[in-house]
Every structure is written in C-alpha cells, then in structure tokens.
Amino acid sequence: MDLLRHLRNFVVVAHELHFGRAAELLGMAQPPLSQSIQRLERELETELFDRSQRQVRLTTAGQLLLGEAEELLAGQQRLRNLMRQVRDGTLGVLRAGVPPETSAVVLRELLDRLTARAPGLEVELHELTSGEQTRMLTDRLLDVGLIHHPVDADGLHLGTTVDVPLGVLLPRTSPLARDRQVELAALAGLDLITAPAATAPGWHGYLLDVCRRHHFVPARVRPARSPEFLLGLVLAGGAVAVEPEALARREPRIAWRPISGTPLVKRTSPAWPGHAPHPAAPMFGQLAAEVLAETEPGLPAPPAGAAPRPWPVLFDAVG
C-alpha cells in the first residue's frame, strides 16, 4: 500500500471535512478519494471519520493521526529537499585539492563564492601538488583538484582551463633585474629552483627541456615544495625560478621579468573523477577557473566546457 499517498489524501480531507472539496483540491474524482480513505482505515484497523451524520467529522483516532501524518509528510518533504541539495552539490562535504603556491587572495575569493553559491556545502581544502592530487583523485581520496599541466589525466575529467604567463624570479639587486625582459640564455651558470620532479614530473621535465633548448643549462636544479622556501633560495643569490608574477608579489625584494622570445605559460585545470563524480565538483571547478582568471592575470580562459588543447600546444610561445 502507498501509505504516504493515502496519508496525503487523509490530511486534505481532515482539513476540509468535505470529500467533494478535498477531491477538487487533490485534482481527483471523489470516489477514488473515498476508496483511498477506506483503504487507509482498513490498514490502520480503525475509523478515521465519523460519517454517521450529514457532516463529516474526525474521530478521536483521526484527530490523533492528523498531527502524526502532517509531521511524517513534512519529514518526507525535508528528506526530499535534503537529497535534492546533495544531488545539486549544495550540501555535504567536498574534499578539494589546491596547489601549494595558491595565494591567500585566490583561496579567500574561491571560498567566498562557494559559500554564496552553496552555503550548506562544507569544503575540506588540502594543500597538494599536482602529482599528489592526481593520485588521490584516481584513488577517490579527493573529490576535485586544481592541477598543472602536463599531467596524466586518465580517468579524470578536466574542466575549464586557465593559462598564466611565466617569467623569471630574480633578486632585485641582480643586474638581470634591470632589464624589462630576460632571455633564458642570460641565466646560464645560475641554479634553477623548481618543484621536485616527483610532485609534477610532466612539468619538471618540460621546463628543463625548454631551458636546454634555449641555451640555459642550470648549474644545479634545486627542489622547492613551498613558495616561501623557493623565494628564500632566490634571495640567497645564485639561483632563479620560472613562476607566475603573482608569486613575486609576496616578497618585495624579488623582481619578476618576462622571458623574451620564449613566453611560457602555466596551464591549470580543475579535475575530478570521470566516473560518478561528486555533484559539487563541476561547480568548484568552474568557480576556481573564474577566480584564477580574474586574480592571476594571464591568457583568457577558454569558454566553460571547452575541451583542453592537446599537450604539444599547451606551452608553446604565446603569440
């Protein structure tokens, strides 16, 4: 028996105390409504309405049932609303990964927009490299992340991408900082500071290849996981880094100079599992791309839903 349907019919009749008006409100004929009430009474083994007089009245059982039925139906509606919010990605817990160099401005703006869009969503942010995020997304230990290309994205869906120009980070006291642009070949003899190979193997290998092709063979490649450590190594002298301009803004003694002749970009994409993703993952990805495009000035982000370009085009010279 469809108990909830019969209870909904009962509540309407109980309020109207008139089968004809109740049937009209329910959009059904009166005979099926009477049959529904009778079936409910048989199921509960008690009469709910006193039909002995010309006026329909609730019995004691009917009066008691009315409050319980309304509470049950309201609970059912709350449950449906709850599940709808979960399906829409506006309620629950979202495990999200962001790169270690993500600025406080980006994080604050992203979280503010998520709160405005989905106030019931709890976001667990994890500071993770692209390699760590890719592994955790594949193992379903993370729901969504922001990863740098090139990356092995088998089994992952990549959202809207954002390109940010890269330049050279130098101490402001360096003679190279006097120029408006810096050639990679001019960095010969210096160390290169970059993320450890294990954290972003695709990018690490690509960056070294570009440097070699443009006659910059670093004296040493020095790994740095955190932005603060990277900036400290640059300030110590004898080393440079190839990073977005936003990173230089954290330290006034650091200068950022574009690379002449060989513009490089860092491409970032939101990513989430391709199969049975968290309902909020696409929303997080789109908001993150919008925030990155607005707060990290660079190339315009492709339209929402645009397919990523193949890797050979990702880091070509911007022209």
PDB file of C-alpha atoms in Angstrom:
ATOM      1  CA  MET A   1       0.000   0.000   0.000  1.00  0.00           C
ATOM      2  CA  ASP A   2       1.217   3.517  -0.816  1.00  0.00           C
ATOM      3  CA  LEU A   3       0.853   4.743   2.757  1.00  0.00           C
ATOM      4  CA  LEU A   4       2.206   8.242   2.127  1.00  0.00           C
ATOM      5  CA  ARG A   5      -0.220   8.859  -0.742  1.00  0.00           C
ATOM      6  CA  HIS A   6      -3.176   7.750   1.382  1.00  0.00           C
ATOM      7  CA  LEU A   7      -1.952   9.915   4.272  1.00  0.00           C
ATOM      8  CA  ARG A   8      -1.726  12.962   1.996  1.00  0.00           C
ATOM      9  CA  ASN A   9      -5.320  12.350   0.923  1.00  0.00           C
ATOM     10  CA  PHE A  10      -6.358  11.913   4.543  1.00  0.00           C
ATOM     11  CA  VAL A  11      -4.772  15.231   5.615  1.00  0.00           C
ATOM     12  CA  VAL A  12      -6.632  17.172   2.930  1.00  0.00           C
ATOM     13  CA  VAL A  13      -9.973  15.570   3.835  1.00  0.00           C
ATOM     14  CA  ALA A  14      -9.271  16.140   7.549  1.00  0.00           C
ATOM     15  CA  HIS A  15      -8.767  19.850   6.950  1.00  0.00           C
ATOM     16  CA  GLU A  16     -11.724  20.287   4.591  1.00  0.00           C
ATOM     17  CA  LEU A  17     -14.106  17.838   6.325  1.00  0.00           C
ATOM     18  CA  HIS A  18     -15.759  17.565   2.946  1.00  0.00           C
ATOM     19  CA  PHE A  19     -14.912  14.844   0.428  1.00  0.00           C
ATOM     20  CA  GLY A  20     -16.054  16.866  -2.575  1.00  0.00           C
ATOM     21  CA  ARG A  21     -13.904  19.915  -1.818  1.00  0.00           C
ATOM     22  CA  ALA A  22     -10.955  17.694  -0.847  1.00  0.00           C
ATOM     23  CA  ALA A  23     -11.220  15.779  -4.135  1.00  0.00           C
ATOM     24  CA  GLU A  24     -11.206  19.058  -6.057  1.00  0.00           C
ATOM     25  CA  LEU A  25      -8.116  20.283  -4.218  1.00  0.00           C
ATOM     26  CA  LEU A  26      -6.365  16.988  -4.888  1.00  0.00           C
ATOM     27  CA  GLY A  27      -7.335  17.038  -8.558  1.00  0.00           C
ATOM     28  CA  MET A  28      -9.111  13.708  -8.437  1.00  0.00           C
ATOM     29  CA  ALA A  29     -12.643  12.336  -8.515  1.00  0.00           C
ATOM     30  CA  GLN A  30     -14.497  11.809  -5.229  1.00  0.00           C
ATOM     31  CA  PRO A  31     -14.986   8.005  -5.490  1.00  0.00           C
ATOM     32  CA  PRO A  32     -11.225   7.237  -5.693  1.00  0.00           C
ATOM     33  CA  LEU A  33     -10.658   9.593  -2.770  1.00  0.00           C
ATOM     34  CA  SER A  34     -13.275   7.786  -0.667  1.00  0.00           C
ATOM     35  CA  GLN A  35     -11.685   4.464  -1.589  1.00  0.00           C
ATOM     36  CA  SER A  36      -8.259   5.788  -0.539  1.00  0.00           C
ATOM     37  CA  ILE A  37      -9.568   6.774   2.900  1.00  0.00           C
ATOM     38  CA  GLN A  38     -11.334   3.453   3.315  1.00  0.00           C
ATOM     39  CA  ARG A  39      -8.180   1.568   2.442  1.00  0.00           C
ATOM     40  CA  LEU A  40      -6.216   3.612   4.991  1.00  0.00           C
ATOM     41  CA  GLU A  41      -8.816   2.832   7.641  1.00  0.00           C
ATOM     42  CA  ARG A  42      -8.603  -0.887   6.849  1.00  0.00           C
ATOM     43  CA  GLU A  43      -4.824  -0.754   7.054  1.00  0.00           C
ATOM     44  CA  LEU A  44      -4.911   1.022  10.429  1.00  0.00           C
ATOM     45  CA  GLU A  45      -7.903  -1.046  11.594  1.00  0.00           C
ATOM     46  CA  THR A  46      -9.794   1.990  12.839  1.00  0.00           C
ATOM     47  CA  GLU A  47     -12.280   4.558  11.578  1.00  0.00           C
ATOM     48  CA  LEU A  48     -10.818   7.995  10.962  1.00  0.00           C
ATOM     49  CA  PHE A  49     -14.019   9.864  10.074  1.00  0.00           C
ATOM     50  CA  ASP A  50     -17.457   9.849  11.656  1.00  0.00           C
ATOM     51  CA  ARG A  51     -19.869   9.569   8.743  1.00  0.00           C
ATOM     52  CA  SER A  52     -22.971   8.842  10.874  1.00  0.00           C
ATOM     53  CA  GLN A  53     -24.316  12.364  10.463  1.00  0.00           C
ATOM     54  CA  ARG A  54     -24.620  14.632   7.446  1.00  0.00           C
ATOM     55  CA  GLN A  55     -21.446  16.444   8.444  1.00  0.00           C
ATOM     56  CA  VAL A  56     -18.070  14.638   8.218  1.00  0.00           C
ATOM     57  CA  ARG A  57     -16.118  14.743  11.474  1.00  0.00           C
ATOM     58  CA  LEU A  58     -12.816  13.346  12.640  1.00  0.00           C
ATOM     59  CA  THR A  59     -12.931  10.513  15.151  1.00  0.00           C
ATOM     60  CA  THR A  60     -10.556  10.531  18.109  1.00  0.00           C
ATOM     61  CA  ALA A  61      -8.242   8.278  16.101  1.00  0.00           C
ATOM     62  CA  GLY A  62      -8.467  10.660  13.166  1.00  0.00           C
ATOM     63  CA  GLN A  63      -7.595  13.654  15.329  1.00  0.00           C
ATOM     64  CA  LEU A  64      -4.532  11.868  16.694  1.00  0.00           C
ATOM     65  CA  LEU A  65      -3.491  10.670  13.261  1.00  0.00           C
ATOM     66  CA  LEU A  66      -3.714  14.165  11.722  1.00  0.00           C
ATOM     67  CA  GLY A  67      -0.801  15.575  13.727  1.00  0.00           C
ATOM     68  CA  GLU A  68       1.319  12.470  13.176  1.00  0.00           C
ATOM     69  CA  ALA A  69       0.535  12.398   9.462  1.00  0.00           C
ATOM     70  CA  GLU A  70       1.421  16.053   8.971  1.00  0.00           C
ATOM     71  CA  GLU A  71       4.704  15.567  10.805  1.00  0.00           C
ATOM     72  CA  LEU A  72       5.501  12.475   8.747  1.00  0.00           C
ATOM     73  CA  LEU A  73       4.697  14.209   5.454  1.00  0.00           C
ATOM     74  CA  ALA A  74       6.739  17.258   6.450  1.00  0.00           C
ATOM     75  CA  GLY A  75       9.634  14.935   7.311  1.00  0.00           C
ATOM     76  CA  GLN A  76       9.322  13.284   3.927  1.00  0.00           C
ATOM     77  CA  GLN A  77       9.485  16.677   2.222  1.00  0.00           C
ATOM     78  CA  ARG A  78      12.532  17.646   4.281  1.00  0.00           C
ATOM     79  CA  LEU A  79      14.162  14.379   3.250  1.00  0.00           C
ATOM     80  CA  ARG A  80      13.423  15.040  -0.420  1.00  0.00           C
ATOM     81  CA  ASN A  81      14.804  18.574  -0.122  1.00  0.00           C
ATOM     82  CA  LEU A  82      17.889  17.253   1.621  1.00  0.00           C
ATOM     83  CA  MET A  83      18.556  14.686  -1.099  1.00  0.00           C
ATOM     84  CA  ARG A  84      17.944  17.293  -3.806  1.00  0.00           C
ATOM     85  CA  GLN A  85      20.565  19.573  -2.245  1.00  0.00           C
ATOM     86  CA  VAL A  86      23.002  16.660  -2.108  1.00  0.00           C
ATOM     87  CA  ARG A  87      22.299  15.839  -5.776  1.00  0.00           C
ATOM     88  CA  ASP A  88      22.760  19.506  -6.709  1.00  0.00           C
ATOM     89  CA  GLY A  89      26.076  19.655  -4.852  1.00  0.00           C
ATOM     90  CA  THR A  90      24.928  22.357  -2.443  1.00  0.00           C
ATOM     91  CA  LEU A  91      25.091  20.198   0.695  1.00  0.00           C
ATOM     92  CA  GLY A  92      27.598  17.751   2.100  1.00  0.00           C
ATOM     93  CA  VAL A  93      31.398  17.621   2.263  1.00  0.00           C
ATOM     94  CA  LEU A  94      33.666  18.343  -0.720  1.00  0.00           C
ATOM     95  CA  ARG A  95      37.320  17.267  -0.500  1.00  0.00           C
ATOM     96  CA  ALA A  96      39.261  19.669  -2.702  1.00  0.00           C
ATOM     97  CA  GLY A  97      42.954  19.942  -3.514  1.00  0.00           C
ATOM     98  CA  VAL A  98      44.809  23.169  -4.362  1.00  0.00           C
ATOM     99  CA  PRO A  99      48.474  23.696  -5.324  1.00  0.00           C
ATOM    100  CA  PRO A 100      50.842  24.813  -2.539  1.00  0.00           C
ATOM    101  CA  GLU A 101      51.507  28.142  -4.283  1.00  0.00           C
ATOM    102  CA  THR A 102      47.813  29.124  -4.310  1.00  0.00           C
ATOM    103  CA  SER A 103      47.623  32.647  -2.943  1.00  0.00           C
ATOM    104  CA  ALA A 104      45.520  33.756   0.013  1.00  0.00           C
ATOM    105  CA  VAL A 105      43.611  36.107  -2.301  1.00  0.00           C
ATOM    106  CA  VAL A 106      42.592  33.215  -4.565  1.00  0.00           C
ATOM    107  CA  LEU A 107      41.621  30.987  -1.652  1.00  0.00           C
ATOM    108  CA  ARG A 108      39.539  33.676   0.049  1.00  0.00           C
ATOM    109  CA  GLU A 109      37.693  34.622  -3.140  1.00  0.00           C
ATOM    110  CA  LEU A 110      37.058  30.992  -4.056  1.00  0.00           C
ATOM    111  CA  LEU A 111      35.699  30.122  -0.625  1.00  0.00           C
ATOM    112  CA  ASP A 112      33.526  33.261  -0.574  1.00  0.00           C
ATOM    113  CA  ARG A 113      31.973  32.355  -3.913  1.00  0.00           C
ATOM    114  CA  LEU A 114      31.413  28.766  -2.848  1.00  0.00           C
ATOM    115  CA  THR A 115      29.675  29.942   0.324  1.00  0.00           C
ATOM    116  CA  ALA A 116      27.448  32.272  -1.692  1.00  0.00           C
ATOM    117  CA  ARG A 117      26.572  29.539  -4.210  1.00  0.00           C
ATOM    118  CA  ALA A 118      26.247  26.617  -1.774  1.00  0.00           C
ATOM    119  CA  PRO A 119      26.050  27.761   1.871  1.00  0.00           C
ATOM    120  CA  GLY A 120      25.362  24.219   3.076  1.00  0.00           C
ATOM    121  CA  LEU A 121      28.486  22.772   1.434  1.00  0.00           C
ATOM    122  CA  GLU A 122      31.475  22.084   3.677  1.00  0.00           C
ATOM    123  CA  VAL A 123      34.747  22.339   1.753  1.00  0.00           C
ATOM    124  CA  GLU A 124      37.802  20.466   3.041  1.00  0.00           C
ATOM    125  CA  LEU A 125      40.821  22.095   1.390  1.00  0.00           C
ATOM    126  CA  HIS A 126      44.064  20.167   1.068  1.00  0.00           C
ATOM    127  CA  GLU A 127      47.395  21.695   0.004  1.00  0.00           C
ATOM    128  CA  LEU A 128      48.716  19.174  -2.526  1.00  0.00           C
ATOM    129  CA  THR A 129      50.988  19.090  -5.544  1.00  0.00           C
ATOM    130  CA  SER A 130      49.639  18.100  -8.954  1.00  0.00           C
ATOM    131  CA  GLY A 131      51.150  14.627  -8.651  1.00  0.00           C
ATOM    132  CA  GLU A 132      49.592  14.111  -5.225  1.00  0.00           C
ATOM    133  CA  GLN A 133      46.230  15.393  -6.409  1.00  0.00           C
ATOM    134  CA  THR A 134      46.219  13.144  -9.467  1.00  0.00           C
ATOM    135  CA  ARG A 135      46.915  10.053  -7.371  1.00  0.00           C
ATOM    136  CA  MET A 136      44.312  10.944  -4.763  1.00  0.00           C
ATOM    137  CA  LEU A 137      41.679  11.754  -7.389  1.00  0.00           C
ATOM    138  CA  THR A 138      42.333   8.408  -9.052  1.00  0.00           C
ATOM    139  CA  ASP A 139      42.064   6.622  -5.682  1.00  0.00           C
ATOM    140  CA  ARG A 140      38.850   8.567  -4.861  1.00  0.00           C
ATOM    141  CA  LEU A 141      40.508  10.122  -1.812  1.00  0.00           C
ATOM    142  CA  LEU A 142      39.862  13.572  -3.272  1.00  0.00           C
ATOM    143  CA  ASP A 143      36.723  14.866  -4.977  1.00  0.00           C
ATOM    144  CA  VAL A 144      38.181  17.710  -7.039  1.00  0.00           C
ATOM    145  CA  GLY A 145      41.517  19.404  -7.516  1.00  0.00           C
ATOM    146  CA  LEU A 146      43.452  22.118  -9.343  1.00  0.00           C
ATOM    147  CA  ILE A 147      46.288  20.550 -11.296  1.00  0.00           C
ATOM    148  CA  HIS A 148      49.058  21.901 -13.510  1.00  0.00           C
ATOM    149  CA  HIS A 149      49.732  20.517 -16.984  1.00  0.00           C
ATOM    150  CA  PRO A 150      51.139  18.374 -18.434  1.00  0.00           C
ATOM    151  CA  VAL A 151      49.520  15.638 -16.384  1.00  0.00           C
ATOM    152  CA  ASP A 152      48.419  12.062 -16.861  1.00  0.00           C
ATOM    153  CA  ALA A 153      44.682  12.589 -16.588  1.00  0.00           C
ATOM    154  CA  ASP A 154      43.499   9.078 -17.476  1.00  0.00           C
ATOM    155  CA  GLY A 155      40.139   8.527 -15.811  1.00  0.00           C
ATOM    156  CA  LEU A 156      39.816  12.202 -14.863  1.00  0.00           C
ATOM    157  CA  HIS A 157      37.616  14.926 -16.292  1.00  0.00           C
ATOM    158  CA  LEU A 158      39.330  18.255 -16.885  1.00  0.00           C
ATOM    159  CA  GLY A 159      37.264  21.405 -16.544  1.00  0.00           C
ATOM    160  CA  THR A 160      37.796  24.941 -17.797  1.00  0.00           C
ATOM    161  CA  THR A 161      41.497  25.750 -18.099  1.00  0.00           C
ATOM    162  CA  VAL A 162      43.397  28.933 -17.302  1.00  0.00           C
ATOM    163  CA  ASP A 163      46.801  29.956 -18.675  1.00  0.00           C
ATOM    164  CA  VAL A 164      49.072  32.200 -16.610  1.00  0.00           C
ATOM    165  CA  PRO A 165      52.266  33.685 -18.133  1.00  0.00           C
ATOM    166  CA  LEU A 166      55.542  32.692 -16.524  1.00  0.00           C
ATOM    167  CA  GLY A 167      58.615  34.824 -16.016  1.00  0.00           C
ATOM    168  CA  VAL A 168      61.912  34.762 -14.163  1.00  0.00           C
ATOM    169  CA  LEU A 169      62.100  35.469 -10.431  1.00  0.00           C
ATOM    170  CA  LEU A 170      65.292  37.374  -9.545  1.00  0.00           C
ATOM    171  CA  PRO A 171      66.612  39.296  -6.580  1.00  0.00           C
ATOM    172  CA  ARG A 172      66.001  42.993  -7.251  1.00  0.00           C
ATOM    173  CA  THR A 173      69.748  43.510  -6.728  1.00  0.00           C
ATOM    174  CA  SER A 174      70.562  41.226  -9.685  1.00  0.00           C
ATOM    175  CA  PRO A 175      71.906  43.009 -12.805  1.00  0.00           C
ATOM    176  CA  LEU A 176      69.392  40.997 -14.839  1.00  0.00           C
ATOM    177  CA  ALA A 177      66.548  42.697 -12.978  1.00  0.00           C
ATOM    178  CA  ARG A 178      67.462  45.997 -14.668  1.00  0.00           C
ATOM    179  CA  ASP A 179      66.135  44.709 -17.983  1.00  0.00           C
ATOM    180  CA  ARG A 180      62.456  44.719 -18.858  1.00  0.00           C
ATOM    181  CA  GLN A 181      62.758  41.183 -20.229  1.00  0.00           C
ATOM    182  CA  VAL A 182      65.219  38.350 -19.690  1.00  0.00           C
ATOM    183  CA  GLU A 183      66.460  35.779 -22.183  1.00  0.00           C
ATOM    184  CA  LEU A 184      66.782  32.236 -20.895  1.00  0.00           C
ATOM    185  CA  ALA A 185      70.324  32.079 -22.284  1.00  0.00           C
ATOM    186  CA  ALA A 186      71.252  35.007 -19.989  1.00  0.00           C
ATOM    187  CA  LEU A 187      70.609  32.755 -16.994  1.00  0.00           C
ATOM    188  CA  ALA A 188      73.497  30.423 -17.875  1.00  0.00           C
ATOM    189  CA  GLY A 189      75.538  29.427 -14.843  1.00  0.00           C
ATOM    190  CA  LEU A 190      72.712  30.010 -12.359  1.00  0.00           C
ATOM    191  CA  ASP A 191      70.776  27.369 -10.448  1.00  0.00           C
ATOM    192  CA  LEU A 192      67.143  26.719 -11.319  1.00  0.00           C
ATOM    193  CA  ILE A 193      64.664  26.394  -8.475  1.00  0.00           C
ATOM    194  CA  THR A 194      61.530  24.429  -9.261  1.00  0.00           C
ATOM    195  CA  ALA A 195      59.133  21.909  -7.766  1.00  0.00           C
ATOM    196  CA  PRO A 196      60.575  18.444  -7.103  1.00  0.00           C
ATOM    197  CA  ALA A 197      60.291  16.115 -10.076  1.00  0.00           C
ATOM    198  CA  ALA A 198      58.129  13.663  -8.136  1.00  0.00           C
ATOM    199  CA  THR A 199      55.460  16.283  -7.463  1.00  0.00           C
ATOM    200  CA  ALA A 200      54.934  17.311 -11.105  1.00  0.00           C
ATOM    201  CA  PRO A 201      57.055  15.088 -13.368  1.00  0.00           C
ATOM    202  CA  GLY A 202      55.471  16.280 -16.619  1.00  0.00           C
ATOM    203  CA  TRP A 203      56.070  19.961 -15.918  1.00  0.00           C
ATOM    204  CA  HIS A 204      59.511  19.379 -14.406  1.00  0.00           C
ATOM    205  CA  GLY A 205      60.756  17.552 -17.490  1.00  0.00           C
ATOM    206  CA  TYR A 206      59.172  20.013 -19.875  1.00  0.00           C
ATOM    207  CA  LEU A 207      60.639  23.078 -18.152  1.00  0.00           C
ATOM    208  CA  LEU A 208      64.177  21.640 -18.196  1.00  0.00           C
ATOM    209  CA  ASP A 209      63.798  20.750 -21.859  1.00  0.00           C
ATOM    210  CA  VAL A 210      62.712  24.295 -22.754  1.00  0.00           C
ATOM    211  CA  CYS A 211      65.638  25.742 -20.802  1.00  0.00           C
ATOM    212  CA  ARG A 212      68.134  23.475 -22.559  1.00  0.00           C
ATOM    213  CA  ARG A 213      66.701  24.286 -25.993  1.00  0.00           C
ATOM    214  CA  HIS A 214      67.200  27.984 -25.261  1.00  0.00           C
ATOM    215  CA  HIS A 215      70.768  27.557 -24.011  1.00  0.00           C
ATOM    216  CA  PHE A 216      70.116  27.652 -20.299  1.00  0.00           C
ATOM    217  CA  VAL A 217      71.565  24.574 -18.670  1.00  0.00           C
ATOM    218  CA  PRO A 218      71.222  25.165 -14.924  1.00  0.00           C
ATOM    219  CA  ALA A 219      74.292  24.656 -12.801  1.00  0.00           C
ATOM    220  CA  ARG A 220      72.011  22.787 -10.425  1.00  0.00           C
ATOM    221  CA  VAL A 221      68.293  22.065 -10.225  1.00  0.00           C
ATOM    222  CA  ARG A 222      67.223  22.823  -6.679  1.00  0.00           C
ATOM    223  CA  PRO A 223      63.844  21.489  -5.487  1.00  0.00           C
ATOM    224  CA  ALA A 224      61.421  23.664  -3.531  1.00  0.00           C
ATOM    225  CA  ARG A 225      57.991  22.484  -2.440  1.00  0.00           C
ATOM    226  CA  SER A 226      56.750  25.651  -0.733  1.00  0.00           C
ATOM    227  CA  PRO A 227      56.664  29.185  -2.195  1.00  0.00           C
ATOM    228  CA  GLU A 228      58.389  30.613   0.876  1.00  0.00           C
ATOM    229  CA  PHE A 229      61.322  28.227   0.519  1.00  0.00           C
ATOM    230  CA  LEU A 230      61.567  28.992  -3.203  1.00  0.00           C
ATOM    231  CA  LEU A 231      61.618  32.745  -2.586  1.00  0.00           C
ATOM    232  CA  GLY A 232      64.236  32.293   0.127  1.00  0.00           C
ATOM    233  CA  LEU A 233      66.514  30.408  -2.243  1.00  0.00           C
ATOM    234  CA  VAL A 234      66.124  33.129  -4.887  1.00  0.00           C
ATOM    235  CA  LEU A 235      67.003  35.830  -2.345  1.00  0.00           C
ATOM    236  CA  ALA A 236      70.076  33.860  -1.277  1.00  0.00           C
ATOM    237  CA  GLY A 237      71.524  34.541  -4.717  1.00  0.00           C
ATOM    238  CA  GLY A 238      72.919  32.400  -7.469  1.00  0.00           C
ATOM    239  CA  ALA A 239      69.547  30.939  -8.423  1.00  0.00           C
ATOM    240  CA  VAL A 240      66.403  31.833 -10.338  1.00  0.00           C
ATOM    241  CA  ALA A 241      62.899  30.399 -10.682  1.00  0.00           C
ATOM    242  CA  VAL A 242      60.380  30.408 -13.526  1.00  0.00           C
ATOM    243  CA  GLU A 243      57.000  31.205 -11.980  1.00  0.00           C
ATOM    244  CA  PRO A 244      53.868  33.394 -12.343  1.00  0.00           C
ATOM    245  CA  GLU A 245      54.174  37.074 -11.492  1.00  0.00           C
ATOM    246  CA  ALA A 246      51.790  36.709  -8.535  1.00  0.00           C
ATOM    247  CA  LEU A 247      54.435  34.763  -6.615  1.00  0.00           C
ATOM    248  CA  ALA A 248      56.834  37.713  -6.761  1.00  0.00           C
ATOM    249  CA  ARG A 249      54.263  39.959  -5.091  1.00  0.00           C
ATOM    250  CA  ARG A 250      54.750  38.032  -1.839  1.00  0.00           C
ATOM    251  CA  GLU A 251      58.289  39.345  -1.449  1.00  0.00           C
ATOM    252  CA  PRO A 252      59.210  42.993  -2.256  1.00  0.00           C
ATOM    253  CA  ARG A 253      62.893  42.087  -2.680  1.00  0.00           C
ATOM    254  CA  ILE A 254      62.028  39.789  -5.590  1.00  0.00           C
ATOM    255  CA  ALA A 255      61.628  41.027  -9.180  1.00  0.00           C
ATOM    256  CA  TRP A 256      59.645  39.286 -11.915  1.00  0.00           C
ATOM    257  CA  ARG A 257      60.696  39.698 -15.507  1.00  0.00           C
ATOM    258  CA  PRO A 258      59.024  38.227 -18.625  1.00  0.00           C
ATOM    259  CA  ILE A 259      61.039  35.826 -20.736  1.00  0.00           C
ATOM    260  CA  SER A 260      61.898  37.403 -24.072  1.00  0.00           C
ATOM    261  CA  GLY A 261      61.419  35.383 -27.227  1.00  0.00           C
ATOM    262  CA  THR A 262      60.083  32.324 -25.438  1.00  0.00           C
ATOM    263  CA  PRO A 263      56.955  33.157 -23.494  1.00  0.00           C
ATOM    264  CA  LEU A 264      55.900  30.295 -21.269  1.00  0.00           C
ATOM    265  CA  VAL A 265      52.548  29.722 -19.608  1.00  0.00           C
ATOM    266  CA  LYS A 266      51.444  27.539 -16.762  1.00  0.00           C
ATOM    267  CA  ARG A 267      48.149  25.859 -17.559  1.00  0.00           C
ATOM    268  CA  THR A 268      45.908  24.946 -14.658  1.00  0.00           C
ATOM    269  CA  SER A 269      42.729  22.883 -14.850  1.00  0.00           C
ATOM    270  CA  PRO A 270      40.193  21.762 -12.299  1.00  0.00           C
ATOM    271  CA  ALA A 271      39.961  17.983 -12.380  1.00  0.00           C
ATOM    272  CA  TRP A 272      37.622  15.387 -10.910  1.00  0.00           C
ATOM    273  CA  PRO A 273      36.949  11.666 -11.407  1.00  0.00           C
ATOM    274  CA  GLY A 274      35.258  10.955 -14.703  1.00  0.00           C
ATOM    275  CA  HIS A 275      33.001   8.272 -13.213  1.00  0.00           C
ATOM    276  CA  ALA A 276      30.403   9.109 -10.546  1.00  0.00           C
ATOM    277  CA  PRO A 277      31.927  12.480  -9.593  1.00  0.00           C
ATOM    278  CA  HIS A 278      30.922  14.476  -6.541  1.00  0.00           C
ATOM    279  CA  PRO A 279      27.913  16.622  -7.542  1.00  0.00           C
ATOM    280  CA  ALA A 280      29.719  19.794  -6.432  1.00  0.00           C
ATOM    281  CA  ALA A 281      32.945  19.084  -8.352  1.00  0.00           C
ATOM    282  CA  PRO A 282      31.945  20.865 -11.615  1.00  0.00           C
ATOM    283  CA  MET A 283      30.734  23.900  -9.656  1.00  0.00           C
ATOM    284  CA  PHE A 284      34.000  24.084  -7.705  1.00  0.00           C
ATOM    285  CA  GLY A 285      35.969  23.689 -10.915  1.00  0.00           C
ATOM    286  CA  GLN A 286      34.170  26.463 -12.749  1.00  0.00           C
ATOM    287  CA  LEU A 287      34.365  28.890  -9.820  1.00  0.00           C
ATOM    288  CA  ALA A 288      38.067  28.111  -9.358  1.00  0.00           C
ATOM    289  CA  ALA A 289      38.764  28.777 -13.044  1.00  0.00           C
ATOM    290  CA  GLU A 290      36.881  32.073 -12.849  1.00  0.00           C
ATOM    291  CA  VAL A 291      38.787  33.182  -9.751  1.00  0.00           C
ATOM    292  CA  LEU A 292      42.155  32.204 -11.222  1.00  0.00           C
ATOM    293  CA  ALA A 293      41.404  34.053 -14.459  1.00  0.00           C
ATOM    294  CA  GLU A 294      40.426  37.195 -12.518  1.00  0.00           C
ATOM    295  CA  THR A 295      43.098  37.230  -9.822  1.00  0.00           C
ATOM    296  CA  GLU A 296      46.018  35.753 -11.769  1.00  0.00           C
ATOM    297  CA  PRO A 297      46.144  37.947 -14.894  1.00  0.00           C
ATOM    298  CA  GLY A 298      47.076  35.918 -17.924  1.00  0.00           C
ATOM    299  CA  LEU A 299      45.624  34.482 -21.051  1.00  0.00           C
ATOM    300  CA  PRO A 300      41.823  34.427 -21.306  1.00  0.00           C
ATOM    301  CA  ALA A 301      40.303  31.188 -20.082  1.00  0.00           C
ATOM    302  CA  PRO A 302      38.543  29.122 -22.754  1.00  0.00           C
ATOM    303  CA  PRO A 303      34.728  29.047 -22.571  1.00  0.00           C
ATOM    304  CA  ALA A 304      33.161  26.768 -19.959  1.00  0.00           C
ATOM    305  CA  GLY A 305      33.130  23.190 -21.138  1.00  0.00           C
ATOM    306  CA  ALA A 306      35.739  23.737 -23.851  1.00  0.00           C
ATOM    307  CA  ALA A 307      37.941  20.708 -24.433  1.00  0.00           C
ATOM    308  CA  PRO A 308      41.587  21.155 -23.371  1.00  0.00           C
ATOM    309  CA  ARG A 309      44.037  21.631 -26.211  1.00  0.00           C
ATOM    310  CA  PRO A 310      46.454  18.715 -26.784  1.00  0.00           C
ATOM    311  CA  TRP A 311      49.727  18.878 -24.847  1.00  0.00           C
ATOM    312  CA  PRO A 312      52.044  19.992 -27.718  1.00  0.00           C
ATOM    313  CA  VAL A 313      50.134  23.294 -27.830  1.00  0.00           C
ATOM    314  CA  LEU A 314      49.894  23.847 -24.082  1.00  0.00           C
ATOM    315  CA  PHE A 315      53.160  25.667 -23.540  1.00  0.00           C
ATOM    316  CA  ASP A 316      54.055  26.974 -26.980  1.00  0.00           C
ATOM    317  CA  ALA A 317      55.023  30.599 -27.349  1.00  0.00           C
ATOM    318  CA  VAL A 318      52.101  32.914 -26.869  1.00  0.00           C
ATOM    319  CA  GLY A 319      51.658  34.985 -29.996  1.00  0.00           C
TER     320      GLY A 319
END
